[in-house]
Coordinates of C-alpha atoms in Angstrom, one line a residue:
Chain O
M1 CA 17.8 -19.9 -15.0
D2 CA 16.4 -23.4 -15.1
H3 CA 14.8 -23.5 -18.4
D4 CA 12.9 -27.3 -17.7
L5 CA 11.2 -25.4 -14.8
M6 CA 10.4 -22.4 -17.5
E7 CA 9.1 -24.7 -19.7
A8 CA 7.0 -26.5 -17.3
G9 CA 5.4 -22.7 -16.5
W10 CA 6.7 -22.3 -13.1
V11 CA 8.8 -19.4 -14.0
S12 CA 7.9 -16.2 -16.0
R13 CA 9.0 -17.0 -19.3
G14 CA 10.7 -13.2 -19.6
H15 CA 12.1 -13.7 -15.7
G16 CA 16.1 -14.4 -16.1
S17 CA 15.9 -15.0 -20.1
I18 CA 17.1 -12.0 -21.6
A19 CA 21.0 -13.1 -23.4
T20 CA 23.4 -11.1 -22.6
F21 CA 25.0 -8.0 -24.9
E22 CA 27.2 -5.8 -25.3
L23 CA 27.2 -2.5 -23.1
I24 CA 28.1 0.9 -24.2
R25 CA 27.1 4.1 -22.3
P26 CA 28.4 7.0 -24.8
T27 CA 27.8 10.5 -23.6
R28 CA 27.5 12.2 -26.9
V29 CA 25.2 12.0 -29.6
V30 CA 27.8 11.6 -32.2
D31 CA 29.4 8.9 -30.1
A32 CA 25.5 7.0 -29.2
L33 CA 25.3 7.2 -33.4
A34 CA 28.7 5.5 -34.0
A35 CA 28.0 2.8 -31.5
H36 CA 24.6 1.5 -33.8
R37 CA 26.7 0.5 -36.5
V38 CA 27.7 -2.6 -36.2
A39 CA 28.7 -5.6 -38.3
E40 CA 26.0 -6.4 -41.1
D41 CA 25.6 -10.1 -38.3
S42 CA 25.5 -8.2 -35.2
S43 CA 22.8 -5.8 -34.4
A44 CA 22.2 -2.9 -31.8
A45 CA 19.2 -1.0 -29.9
Y46 CA 19.5 2.3 -28.4
M47 CA 17.8 2.7 -24.7
A48 CA 16.2 5.1 -23.1
G49 CA 13.8 4.8 -20.0
G50 CA 14.4 1.1 -20.8
I51 CA 10.4 -0.1 -20.5
D52 CA 9.4 -0.7 -23.9
Q53 CA 13.3 -2.3 -24.7
I54 CA 13.7 -4.1 -21.4
N55 CA 9.8 -5.7 -22.8
R56 CA 11.0 -6.7 -25.9
M57 CA 13.8 -8.0 -24.8
Q58 CA 12.0 -10.6 -22.5
D59 CA 9.4 -11.3 -25.5
G60 CA 13.1 -12.5 -27.1
A61 CA 14.5 -9.9 -29.3
A62 CA 18.1 -10.3 -28.3
P63 CA 20.4 -7.1 -29.8
D64 CA 24.3 -7.8 -29.7
R65 CA 24.4 -4.4 -28.5
V66 CA 22.5 -1.7 -26.3
I67 CA 22.8 1.6 -26.8
D68 CA 22.7 3.4 -23.1
L69 CA 21.0 6.9 -23.6
S70 CA 21.0 8.0 -20.4
R71 CA 24.2 9.7 -20.2
V72 CA 23.9 11.4 -23.8
Q73 CA 23.9 14.9 -23.2
G74 CA 21.5 17.0 -24.9
L75 CA 18.7 14.6 -24.6
T76 CA 17.0 16.2 -21.2
G77 CA 16.9 19.5 -22.2
I78 CA 13.6 21.9 -22.2
S79 CA 13.6 25.3 -24.0
E80 CA 11.1 27.6 -26.0
K81 CA 12.5 28.8 -29.1
F82 CA 10.6 30.3 -32.2
G83 CA 7.7 30.0 -30.9
A84 CA 7.7 26.1 -30.2
L85 CA 8.6 23.9 -27.3
N86 CA 11.9 22.5 -27.6
I87 CA 11.5 18.5 -25.2
G88 CA 14.7 16.3 -25.3
A89 CA 13.9 13.1 -27.1
G90 CA 15.3 11.5 -23.3
V91 CA 12.5 13.8 -21.2
T92 CA 10.5 11.9 -18.9
H93 CA 7.0 11.7 -18.8
H94 CA 7.5 13.2 -15.2
R95 CA 9.1 16.0 -15.8
I96 CA 7.1 17.1 -18.7
E97 CA 3.9 17.0 -16.3
T98 CA 5.8 19.1 -13.8
D99 CA 7.9 21.2 -15.9
P100 CA 7.4 24.7 -15.5
M101 CA 8.3 26.0 -18.8
I102 CA 6.0 23.6 -19.9
A103 CA 3.5 24.3 -18.0
S104 CA 3.4 27.6 -18.9
L105 CA 3.5 27.6 -22.2
A106 CA 2.0 23.9 -23.4
P107 CA -0.5 23.7 -19.9
D108 CA -3.0 21.3 -21.4
L109 CA -0.3 19.3 -23.0
A110 CA 1.2 19.0 -19.5
A111 CA -2.4 17.8 -17.8
A112 CA -2.5 15.9 -21.0
W113 CA 0.7 13.7 -19.9
A114 CA 0.1 13.4 -16.7
T115 CA -2.8 11.0 -17.3
F116 CA -0.7 8.4 -18.9
G117 CA 0.3 5.0 -17.1
N118 CA 1.4 5.2 -13.5
I119 CA 3.9 7.2 -11.2
R120 CA 6.7 4.6 -11.5
V121 CA 5.7 4.6 -15.7
R122 CA 6.3 8.2 -15.8
M123 CA 9.2 8.6 -13.7
A124 CA 11.1 6.3 -15.8
G125 CA 9.3 6.9 -19.5
T126 CA 10.8 9.2 -21.7
I127 CA 8.8 11.0 -24.4
G128 CA 12.1 9.4 -27.2
G129 CA 11.0 5.8 -26.0
N130 CA 6.8 6.3 -26.3
I131 CA 7.4 7.4 -29.9
M132 CA 9.8 4.8 -30.9
A133 CA 7.9 2.4 -29.3
R134 CA 5.5 2.7 -31.9
H135 CA 2.7 0.8 -29.7
P136 CA -1.1 1.2 -30.8
N137 CA -1.7 2.1 -27.5
Y138 CA 0.5 5.1 -26.6
D139 CA -0.6 8.1 -26.1
G140 CA 2.5 10.5 -27.2
P141 CA 2.0 10.0 -30.6
V142 CA -1.6 10.7 -30.3
L143 CA -1.3 13.9 -28.6
L144 CA 1.9 14.9 -30.6
A145 CA 0.1 14.8 -33.8
A146 CA -2.8 17.5 -33.1
C147 CA -0.6 19.7 -31.6
G148 CA 1.6 19.4 -34.8
A149 CA 4.4 18.5 -33.1
R150 CA 7.4 17.5 -35.2
Y151 CA 10.3 14.7 -34.5
V152 CA 14.2 15.7 -35.1
F153 CA 16.4 12.3 -35.8
E154 CA 19.9 13.0 -36.1
K155 CA 21.4 10.4 -38.6
P156 CA 24.3 8.0 -38.8
D157 CA 25.7 10.2 -41.9
G158 CA 25.5 13.8 -39.9
M159 CA 22.1 14.5 -41.6
T160 CA 19.5 15.9 -39.2
S161 CA 15.8 14.8 -40.8
L162 CA 12.7 16.7 -39.0
I163 CA 9.5 14.3 -39.6
D164 CA 5.8 15.5 -38.7
A165 CA 4.4 13.3 -36.2
D166 CA 1.3 12.7 -38.5
S167 CA 3.3 11.3 -41.2
W168 CA 5.2 9.7 -38.5
P169 CA 3.2 6.0 -39.3
D170 CA 4.7 6.4 -42.8
V171 CA 8.0 5.8 -41.9
P172 CA 7.8 1.7 -41.6
P173 CA 8.4 0.3 -38.4
G174 CA 12.2 -0.9 -37.9
A175 CA 12.8 1.4 -40.7
D176 CA 15.0 3.8 -38.0
A177 CA 15.9 1.6 -36.2
A178 CA 18.0 -0.5 -39.4
S179 CA 19.3 2.6 -40.3
G180 CA 20.8 4.0 -36.3
A181 CA 18.9 7.5 -36.8
L182 CA 18.0 8.5 -33.7
L183 CA 15.5 10.8 -32.3
T184 CA 16.7 14.0 -30.0
R185 CA 14.4 16.2 -29.6
I186 CA 10.7 16.6 -30.4
V187 CA 9.0 20.2 -31.5
I188 CA 5.7 21.7 -30.8
P189 CA 4.3 24.9 -31.6
T190 CA 2.8 26.8 -28.9
G191 CA 1.8 29.9 -30.8
G192 CA -1.4 30.4 -32.6
D193 CA -3.6 30.1 -29.2
R194 CA -3.8 26.6 -29.3
R195 CA -6.5 24.4 -27.5
L196 CA -5.6 20.9 -26.9
V197 CA -8.1 18.4 -25.6
F198 CA -7.8 14.9 -24.6
D199 CA -10.2 11.5 -24.1
R200 CA -8.6 8.5 -22.7
S201 CA -11.5 7.0 -21.1
L202 CA -12.1 4.7 -23.7
K203 CA -9.2 3.2 -23.6
P204 CA -8.3 0.4 -25.1
V205 CA -10.6 0.9 -27.4
I206 CA -10.2 4.6 -28.8
S207 CA -8.0 7.8 -28.0
V208 CA -8.9 10.8 -29.1
A209 CA -6.9 14.5 -29.1
V210 CA -8.4 17.7 -30.3
A211 CA -6.4 20.6 -30.7
V212 CA -7.7 24.2 -32.3
D213 CA -6.3 27.5 -33.0
G214 CA -7.6 30.8 -33.3
N215 CA -7.2 30.8 -37.3
G216 CA -10.2 28.3 -36.9
G217 CA -8.1 24.8 -37.8
G218 CA -8.4 21.7 -35.7
R219 CA -6.1 18.3 -35.8
A220 CA -8.1 15.8 -34.5
A221 CA -5.7 12.7 -33.6
M222 CA -6.8 9.0 -32.9
G223 CA -4.8 6.3 -31.3
C224 CA -5.6 2.5 -30.1
A225 CA -8.2 2.4 -33.0
F226 CA -5.2 1.6 -35.5
A227 CA -2.0 0.3 -35.9
E228 CA -0.8 3.9 -35.7
P229 CA -2.3 7.2 -34.4
V230 CA -4.3 8.5 -37.6
C231 CA -4.5 12.5 -37.7
V232 CA -6.8 14.6 -39.3
A233 CA -6.8 18.1 -40.4
F234 CA -10.1 19.9 -40.5
D235 CA -12.1 23.1 -40.6
V236 CA -13.4 24.5 -36.9
G237 CA -16.3 26.7 -38.5
A238 CA -18.9 23.7 -38.8
N239 CA -21.3 22.6 -36.4
A240 CA -19.2 19.7 -34.3
G241 CA -21.7 16.9 -35.2
E242 CA -20.8 17.5 -38.4
I243 CA -17.5 18.0 -38.7
A244 CA -17.4 14.5 -36.4
A245 CA -19.4 12.5 -38.7
E246 CA -17.4 13.9 -41.3
I247 CA -13.9 12.9 -39.6
A248 CA -15.3 9.5 -38.5
G249 CA -17.7 8.4 -41.8
A250 CA -13.3 9.3 -43.9
L251 CA -11.5 7.3 -41.5
P252 CA -9.6 3.6 -42.4
V253 CA -11.2 0.7 -41.2
P254 CA -10.3 0.5 -37.4
I255 CA -8.6 -2.7 -36.2
R256 CA -10.9 -5.3 -34.9
D257 CA -10.5 -7.0 -31.7
V258 CA -11.2 -8.4 -28.2
F259 CA -11.8 -4.9 -27.2
A260 CA -14.3 -4.0 -29.8
G261 CA -15.2 -4.7 -33.1
S262 CA -14.6 -2.1 -36.4
D263 CA -18.0 -0.5 -36.4
Y264 CA -17.8 0.2 -32.7
R265 CA -14.6 1.9 -32.8
R266 CA -15.5 4.2 -35.9
R267 CA -19.0 4.9 -34.1
M268 CA -17.0 5.9 -30.6
A269 CA -14.5 8.4 -32.6
R270 CA -17.3 10.2 -33.6
V271 CA -19.0 10.8 -30.2
L272 CA -15.6 11.8 -28.9
L273 CA -14.7 13.7 -31.2
E274 CA -18.3 15.7 -31.4
R275 CA -17.8 16.1 -27.3
Q276 CA -13.8 17.1 -27.6
I277 CA -15.0 19.6 -30.4
T278 CA -18.0 21.1 -28.8
L279 CA -16.0 21.2 -26.0
L280 CA -13.3 23.3 -27.1
A281 CA -15.9 25.3 -28.6
E282 CA -17.6 26.6 -25.2
M283 CA -14.3 26.9 -24.1
G284 CA -13.4 30.0 -26.3
P285 CA -10.1 31.5 -27.7
Chain T
M1 CA 29.7 -9.4 -20.1
T2 CA 30.2 -8.1 -16.5
E3 CA 29.8 -4.7 -16.0
Q4 CA 31.2 -3.3 -11.9
I5 CA 28.8 -1.6 -10.3
E6 CA 29.0 0.4 -6.9
L7 CA 25.1 0.6 -5.2
F8 CA 24.5 2.3 -1.8
V9 CA 22.1 -0.1 -0.3
N10 CA 19.9 0.7 2.3
D11 CA 23.2 3.1 3.2
E12 CA 25.5 0.3 2.8
E13 CA 27.8 0.6 -0.3
H14 CA 28.4 -3.0 -2.5
F15 CA 30.3 -3.6 -5.3
I16 CA 29.5 -6.3 -7.6
T17 CA 29.9 -7.4 -10.7
V18 CA 27.5 -7.9 -12.4
D19 CA 26.1 -9.4 -16.5
T20 CA 24.4 -7.2 -18.6
S21 CA 21.7 -8.6 -18.6
E22 CA 21.4 -8.9 -15.1
M23 CA 17.9 -6.9 -13.3
L24 CA 18.3 -5.1 -10.0
V25 CA 15.8 -7.5 -8.6
D26 CA 18.0 -10.5 -9.2
V27 CA 20.7 -8.3 -7.0
L28 CA 18.8 -7.5 -4.2
R29 CA 17.9 -10.7 -3.6
D30 CA 20.2 -13.3 -4.6
R31 CA 23.5 -11.5 -3.8
L32 CA 22.4 -8.7 -1.6
G33 CA 19.8 -11.7 0.4
L34 CA 17.4 -8.6 0.5
K35 CA 13.6 -10.6 -0.1
G36 CA 11.5 -8.1 0.3
A37 CA 11.4 -6.9 -3.4
K38 CA 8.9 -9.7 -4.5
I39 CA 8.8 -10.8 -8.7
G40 CA 5.1 -11.1 -9.7
C41 CA 4.7 -10.2 -12.6
D42 CA 8.1 -9.5 -14.0
R43 CA 7.4 -6.4 -17.0
G44 CA 7.2 -3.7 -14.1
V45 CA 3.3 -3.4 -13.9
C46 CA 1.5 -4.9 -10.7
G47 CA 4.7 -2.8 -8.6
A48 CA 5.6 -5.7 -6.5
C49 CA 9.0 -5.3 -7.0
T50 CA 8.8 -1.6 -6.3
V51 CA 12.0 -0.4 -4.8
L52 CA 13.2 3.7 -4.2
V53 CA 16.6 4.2 -6.2
N54 CA 17.5 8.4 -5.3
G55 CA 14.0 8.4 -3.8
D56 CA 12.1 7.6 -7.1
P57 CA 9.7 4.4 -6.4
T58 CA 11.1 1.8 -9.2
A59 CA 10.3 -1.2 -10.8
S60 CA 13.4 -3.4 -9.8
C61 CA 12.2 -6.5 -11.9
S62 CA 12.8 -4.6 -14.9
T63 CA 15.4 -2.5 -14.6
F64 CA 19.1 -3.5 -14.6
A65 CA 21.1 -3.4 -12.6
W66 CA 24.3 -1.7 -14.1
R67 CA 21.5 1.4 -14.4
V68 CA 21.2 2.2 -11.2
D69 CA 25.2 2.4 -10.9
G70 CA 26.0 5.1 -8.4
A71 CA 22.0 5.4 -6.8
R72 CA 21.0 5.2 -3.3
I73 CA 18.7 2.6 -3.1
V74 CA 15.8 2.0 -0.7
T75 CA 14.4 -1.2 0.2
I76 CA 12.0 -2.4 2.5
E77 CA 14.7 -3.8 4.8
G78 CA 16.2 -0.5 4.6
L79 CA 13.0 1.4 7.0
A80 CA 13.5 -0.5 10.2
G81 CA 14.4 1.7 13.3
E82 CA 16.5 0.7 15.9
E83 CA 15.3 -2.7 17.6
G84 CA 13.3 -3.1 14.5
A85 CA 11.2 -0.4 15.1
L86 CA 8.4 0.2 12.4
D87 CA 8.5 3.5 10.3
P88 CA 5.7 5.4 10.6
V89 CA 4.6 3.9 7.1
Q90 CA 4.5 0.2 8.3
Q91 CA 2.8 1.6 11.1
A92 CA 0.0 2.9 9.4
F93 CA -0.7 0.0 7.5
F94 CA -0.1 -2.5 10.7
E95 CA -3.2 0.1 11.9
A96 CA -5.2 0.3 9.2
G97 CA -4.9 -3.6 8.2
A98 CA -4.0 -2.6 5.2
L99 CA -2.0 -6.1 4.4
Q100 CA -4.1 -9.7 3.7
C101 CA -2.0 -12.0 2.0
G102 CA 0.8 -9.2 2.4
Y103 CA 3.3 -10.0 -1.1
C104 CA 2.3 -6.3 -2.4
T105 CA 3.1 -4.6 0.8
P106 CA 6.6 -4.1 0.7
G107 CA 6.3 -2.5 -3.1
M108 CA 3.0 -0.7 -1.5
I109 CA 4.8 1.2 1.7
L110 CA 7.9 2.2 -1.0
L111 CA 5.9 3.3 -3.4
A112 CA 3.6 5.7 -0.3
K113 CA 7.0 6.7 1.3
S114 CA 7.7 8.3 -2.1
L115 CA 4.0 10.3 -2.1
L116 CA 5.0 11.5 0.9
A117 CA 8.2 12.7 0.6
R118 CA 7.1 14.9 -2.3
N119 CA 3.9 15.7 -0.6
P120 CA 3.6 15.3 3.4
H121 CA 0.0 15.8 3.2
P122 CA -1.6 14.4 0.0
D123 CA -5.5 14.5 -0.3
R124 CA -7.4 11.4 -1.0
A125 CA -7.5 11.3 -4.6
E126 CA -3.7 12.4 -4.6
I127 CA -3.1 9.3 -2.8
T128 CA -5.6 6.7 -5.0
D129 CA -4.0 7.8 -8.0
W130 CA -0.6 8.0 -6.7
M131 CA -1.0 4.3 -5.0
G132 CA -3.0 3.1 -8.4
A133 CA 0.5 1.8 -9.6
N134 CA 0.8 -1.0 -8.0
I135 CA -1.5 -3.9 -8.0
C136 CA -2.6 -5.6 -4.4
R137 CA -4.5 -9.0 -5.3
C138 CA -6.3 -9.4 -2.6
T139 CA -8.1 -6.1 -3.8
G140 CA -7.2 -4.6 -0.5
Y141 CA -7.2 -1.3 -2.0
K142 CA -9.5 1.1 0.6
M143 CA -7.5 -0.3 3.7
I144 CA -3.7 0.5 1.6
I145 CA -5.2 4.0 0.9
D146 CA -6.8 4.4 4.3
A147 CA -3.1 3.4 6.4
V148 CA -1.1 6.2 3.6
E149 CA -4.0 8.9 4.9
I150 CA -3.2 7.7 8.4
A151 CA 0.5 7.8 7.8
A152 CA -0.2 11.7 6.0
A153 CA -1.9 12.4 9.0
T154 CA 1.2 11.8 11.3
G155 CA 3.1 13.4 9.2
E156 CA 6.1 11.4 9.5
G157 CA 5.8 9.6 6.6
Q158 CA 8.4 10.7 4.5

């Protein structure tokens, strides 16, 4: 690539500007974890679908080693176990929207997942990549937090760690990458007559997912409005307007950007929450 | 650092040594001379670089070449029939006037092929949703959707 042309703006900054790297293509999780261990002055990155990793590299990230996860066994399974869906981190968005088991056990989740991005993105992107990208506007972590999902990580020391989706924002971005831990699957409870609704019509201002269960418990998760999704638990009993006002009033200060101010985002959180809680009540158990 | 890969592009086998950082679109355009895949946004957003990888519409500007080792790839050049006869989807785009500057057209046609291969008779809403993956800077979306409807009606678009 002619860097003079790039400097002059005649060529996209991203095009051809990715530095060469060592490629590792393991077939087992243990080998992927081992490959992530590099010398202190080197860096390594996992790559699943590649959408975000390539964007990061086009933006200047230059890992010395890239570990391609597409051949790793066990990352693309979908199964049901003990009342929960287990979705491999390497499962694509398109499979989530079309898989018969997910359609049977969590049709509302499959329907919400079908609204992500576009068909090219959904065929390449993975649920694990969506989580690990930690992009404030991505929908996966919002939906998974509302569903009470848990993320399963395999660590280089051989241990397995479980992280609740709604506490995932507490893990500092980069800490997971630095540790070399690998997200292998996502566990999503399917019992309890859970119903889920998702509204992304106001993206990139705010997105809201609300789930309620048959025992009167509810969870509301909001994306786009904060650096990471915010998830709040509530009791379904009260009036929808009151619940929405209480949740919206207690939210941390939403971000302010070219799309909307903080007050508008908070107001829209209340509006969408009331609308969705009302909708869930009308849907009935 | 390099990788040796094997590609089946428009039914022709190629053994190529690529740098690990090399994108599929650059292999197609610069190594194989297949200029139909365009570089637009270079971020996998606009879809001008769309090719079919094992039947899936894929942004070749944001796909490392090594990632498609062993894959069957179809570019717009691969659609032509005997003596350059147009593919039914190309013919439908022609009939509907579904191109202005033409920059997005190869990607649009391949995206439409991937839809019709899965669903030979999509309704207009399905077509609109699927074709929404690619961007036409001339904003000729109505004619593009019309064209896919025409191709679907012929039943030969897949």
